[in-house]
Short mmCIF file of C-alpha atoms in Angstrom, two decimals:
data_model
loop_
_atom_site.label_atom_id
_atom_site.label_comp_id
_atom_site.label_asym_id
_atom_site.label_seq_id
_atom_site.Cartn_x
_atom_site.Cartn_y
_atom_site.Cartn_z
CA MET A 1 74.78 52.04 59.55
CA SER A 2 78.09 51.39 61.16
CA VAL A 3 80.10 49.82 58.35
CA MET A 4 78.50 51.51 55.33
CA ARG A 5 79.45 55.13 55.06
CA ARG A 6 76.58 57.60 54.87
CA PRO A 7 77.80 59.28 51.61
CA ALA A 8 77.78 55.89 49.84
CA PHE A 9 74.26 55.24 51.09
CA MET A 10 73.09 58.67 49.97
CA ALA A 11 74.67 58.12 46.54
CA ALA A 12 72.78 54.83 46.25
CA ILE A 13 69.52 56.60 47.14
CA ALA A 14 70.18 59.39 44.63
CA THR A 15 71.02 56.90 41.88
CA THR A 16 67.88 54.92 42.64
CA VAL A 17 65.72 58.05 42.50
CA LEU A 18 67.23 59.05 39.16
CA ALA A 19 66.74 55.53 37.81
CA ALA A 20 63.11 55.58 38.98
CA LEU A 21 62.53 58.89 37.19
CA LEU A 22 64.06 57.51 34.01
CA LEU A 23 61.97 54.37 34.29
CA GLY A 24 58.89 56.53 34.75
CA PHE A 25 59.64 58.34 31.50
CA VAL A 26 60.16 55.06 29.65
CA VAL A 27 56.89 53.65 31.02
CA ASN A 28 55.12 56.86 29.94
CA ILE A 29 56.48 56.43 26.40
CA ALA A 30 55.43 52.77 26.40
CA LEU A 31 51.90 53.67 27.52
CA ALA A 32 51.65 56.30 24.78
CA LEU A 33 52.74 53.70 22.22
CA LEU A 34 50.20 51.20 23.57
CA GLN A 35 47.43 53.78 23.01
CA SER A 36 48.33 54.15 19.36
CA THR A 37 45.98 52.71 16.76
CA GLY A 38 48.55 50.77 14.76
CA VAL A 39 49.70 47.26 15.49
CA VAL A 40 53.35 48.29 15.19
CA GLY A 41 52.90 51.03 17.78
CA LYS A 42 51.23 48.64 20.21
CA LEU A 43 53.96 46.06 19.66
CA LEU A 44 56.63 48.69 20.29
CA GLY A 45 54.79 49.72 23.44
CA VAL A 46 54.91 46.17 24.77
CA LEU A 47 58.58 45.84 23.86
CA VAL A 48 59.43 49.16 25.51
CA LEU A 49 57.70 47.97 28.70
CA VAL A 50 60.22 45.14 28.90
CA ILE A 51 63.04 47.64 29.56
CA PRO A 52 61.60 49.02 32.84
CA ALA A 53 60.65 45.51 33.96
CA ILE A 54 64.25 44.32 33.58
CA ALA A 55 65.61 47.51 35.16
CA LEU A 56 63.24 47.20 38.12
CA TRP A 57 64.24 43.57 38.65
CA TYR A 58 67.91 44.57 38.56
CA LEU A 59 67.37 47.50 40.94
CA VAL A 60 65.52 45.35 43.48
CA ASN A 61 68.22 42.67 43.34
CA GLU A 62 71.00 45.22 43.82
CA TRP A 63 69.27 46.80 46.82
CA ARG A 64 68.61 43.35 48.27
CA LEU A 65 72.30 42.47 47.86
CA GLY A 66 73.39 45.78 49.36
CA ILE A 67 71.18 45.35 52.41
CA THR A 68 72.38 41.77 52.91
CA VAL A 69 76.04 42.80 52.56
CA GLN A 70 75.46 45.53 55.14
CA ARG A 71 73.94 42.98 57.53
CA MET A 72 76.86 40.61 56.97
CA ALA A 73 79.40 43.40 57.51
CA SER A 74 77.62 44.58 60.67
CA ARG A 75 77.63 41.07 62.05
CA LEU A 76 81.30 40.55 61.24
CA GLU A 77 82.10 43.94 62.76
CA ALA A 78 80.27 43.02 65.97
CA GLU A 79 82.28 39.78 66.09
CA ASP A 80 85.50 41.65 65.22
CA ARG A 81 85.90 39.49 62.09
CA LEU A 82 85.84 42.07 59.29
CA PRO A 83 88.46 41.49 56.57
CA ARG A 84 91.77 42.99 57.60
CA HIS A 85 94.46 43.73 55.09
CA ASP A 86 97.61 44.14 57.12
CA GLY A 87 100.11 43.44 54.35
CA GLU A 88 102.68 45.73 52.79
CA ARG A 89 101.17 48.77 51.11
CA SER A 90 102.10 50.91 48.13
CA PRO A 91 102.55 54.68 48.52
CA ALA A 92 98.96 55.05 47.28
CA GLY A 93 97.71 52.99 50.23
CA ARG A 94 96.73 49.81 48.36
CA LEU A 95 98.20 46.45 49.17
CA THR A 96 101.23 45.56 47.10
CA GLU A 97 100.66 42.90 44.46
CA GLN A 98 102.39 40.22 46.56
CA ALA A 99 100.48 41.17 49.73
CA ALA A 100 97.20 41.05 47.78
CA LEU A 101 98.07 37.60 46.39
CA ASP A 102 98.95 36.39 49.89
CA LEU A 103 95.61 37.69 51.17
CA TYR A 104 93.82 35.97 48.29
CA ASP A 105 95.56 32.66 49.01
CA VAL A 106 94.52 32.77 52.68
CA ALA A 107 90.92 33.67 51.78
CA ARG A 108 90.73 30.95 49.11
CA GLN A 109 91.98 28.39 51.63
CA GLY A 110 89.30 29.58 54.04
CA VAL A 111 86.63 28.86 51.45
CA GLU A 112 88.16 25.46 50.65
CA LEU A 113 88.08 24.53 54.35
CA ALA A 114 84.54 25.83 54.91
CA PRO A 115 82.68 26.07 51.58
CA GLU A 116 79.32 26.68 53.29
CA ASP A 117 80.58 29.50 55.52
CA TRP A 118 79.24 32.84 54.31
CA ALA A 119 81.96 34.72 56.21
CA ALA A 120 84.68 32.83 54.31
CA TRP A 121 83.07 33.85 51.02
CA PHE A 122 82.73 37.43 52.27
CA HIS A 123 86.47 37.49 52.98
CA LEU A 124 87.20 35.92 49.59
CA ALA A 125 85.16 38.64 47.88
CA PHE A 126 87.32 41.34 49.44
CA ALA A 127 90.48 39.39 48.61
CA TYR A 128 89.34 39.20 44.97
CA ASP A 129 88.85 42.96 45.07
CA GLU A 130 92.42 43.43 46.27
CA VAL A 131 93.80 41.36 43.37
CA LYS A 132 91.63 43.46 41.02
CA GLU A 133 89.27 40.63 40.04
CA LYS A 134 86.08 42.70 40.30
CA ALA A 135 83.78 40.21 38.55
CA GLU A 136 84.93 37.35 40.77
CA ALA A 137 84.61 39.57 43.83
CA ARG A 138 81.00 40.28 42.91
CA LYS A 139 80.26 36.57 42.39
CA ALA A 140 81.82 35.67 45.73
CA LEU A 141 79.87 38.43 47.48
CA ARG A 142 76.61 37.25 45.90
CA HIS A 143 77.38 33.69 46.99
CA ALA A 144 78.16 34.88 50.53
CA ALA A 145 74.81 36.71 50.58
CA GLU A 146 72.96 33.57 49.43
CA LEU A 147 74.60 31.51 52.17
CA PHE A 148 73.87 34.23 54.75
CA ARG A 149 70.17 34.40 53.79
CA ALA A 150 69.89 30.59 53.79
CA GLN A 151 71.10 30.29 57.38
CA ARG A 152 68.31 32.46 58.77
#
């Protein structure tokens, strides 16, 4: 666990445990509703079971993404190719707006030159994060993970 910090990993574990407990309670309620004698109660029980199913799917996908991102980061670290943000910084330590835009432009060009390169998409994801485009960063990171998994 070289790139991922242990506190972040422990927070992910704790959040997953809490989510599992909550899902357990919801499943328990759904099972109680399914045991009711009325049609409405049974229908509600089935509908309530949909919630944990969706949540479980989401949880598995997030863990899968997290593990893949960790593998990508470890590989890039071993190759000394992790994203580096050497531009001008604000007093708070973040890249200035212009430095972030410059970083984004370089990363975008990297993806344009090598659209099937997972590392280029990984770098673009972090560049999106620097320009405060969180949704686009997430999409780029997911795409990088798909490309990474496909190459194995």
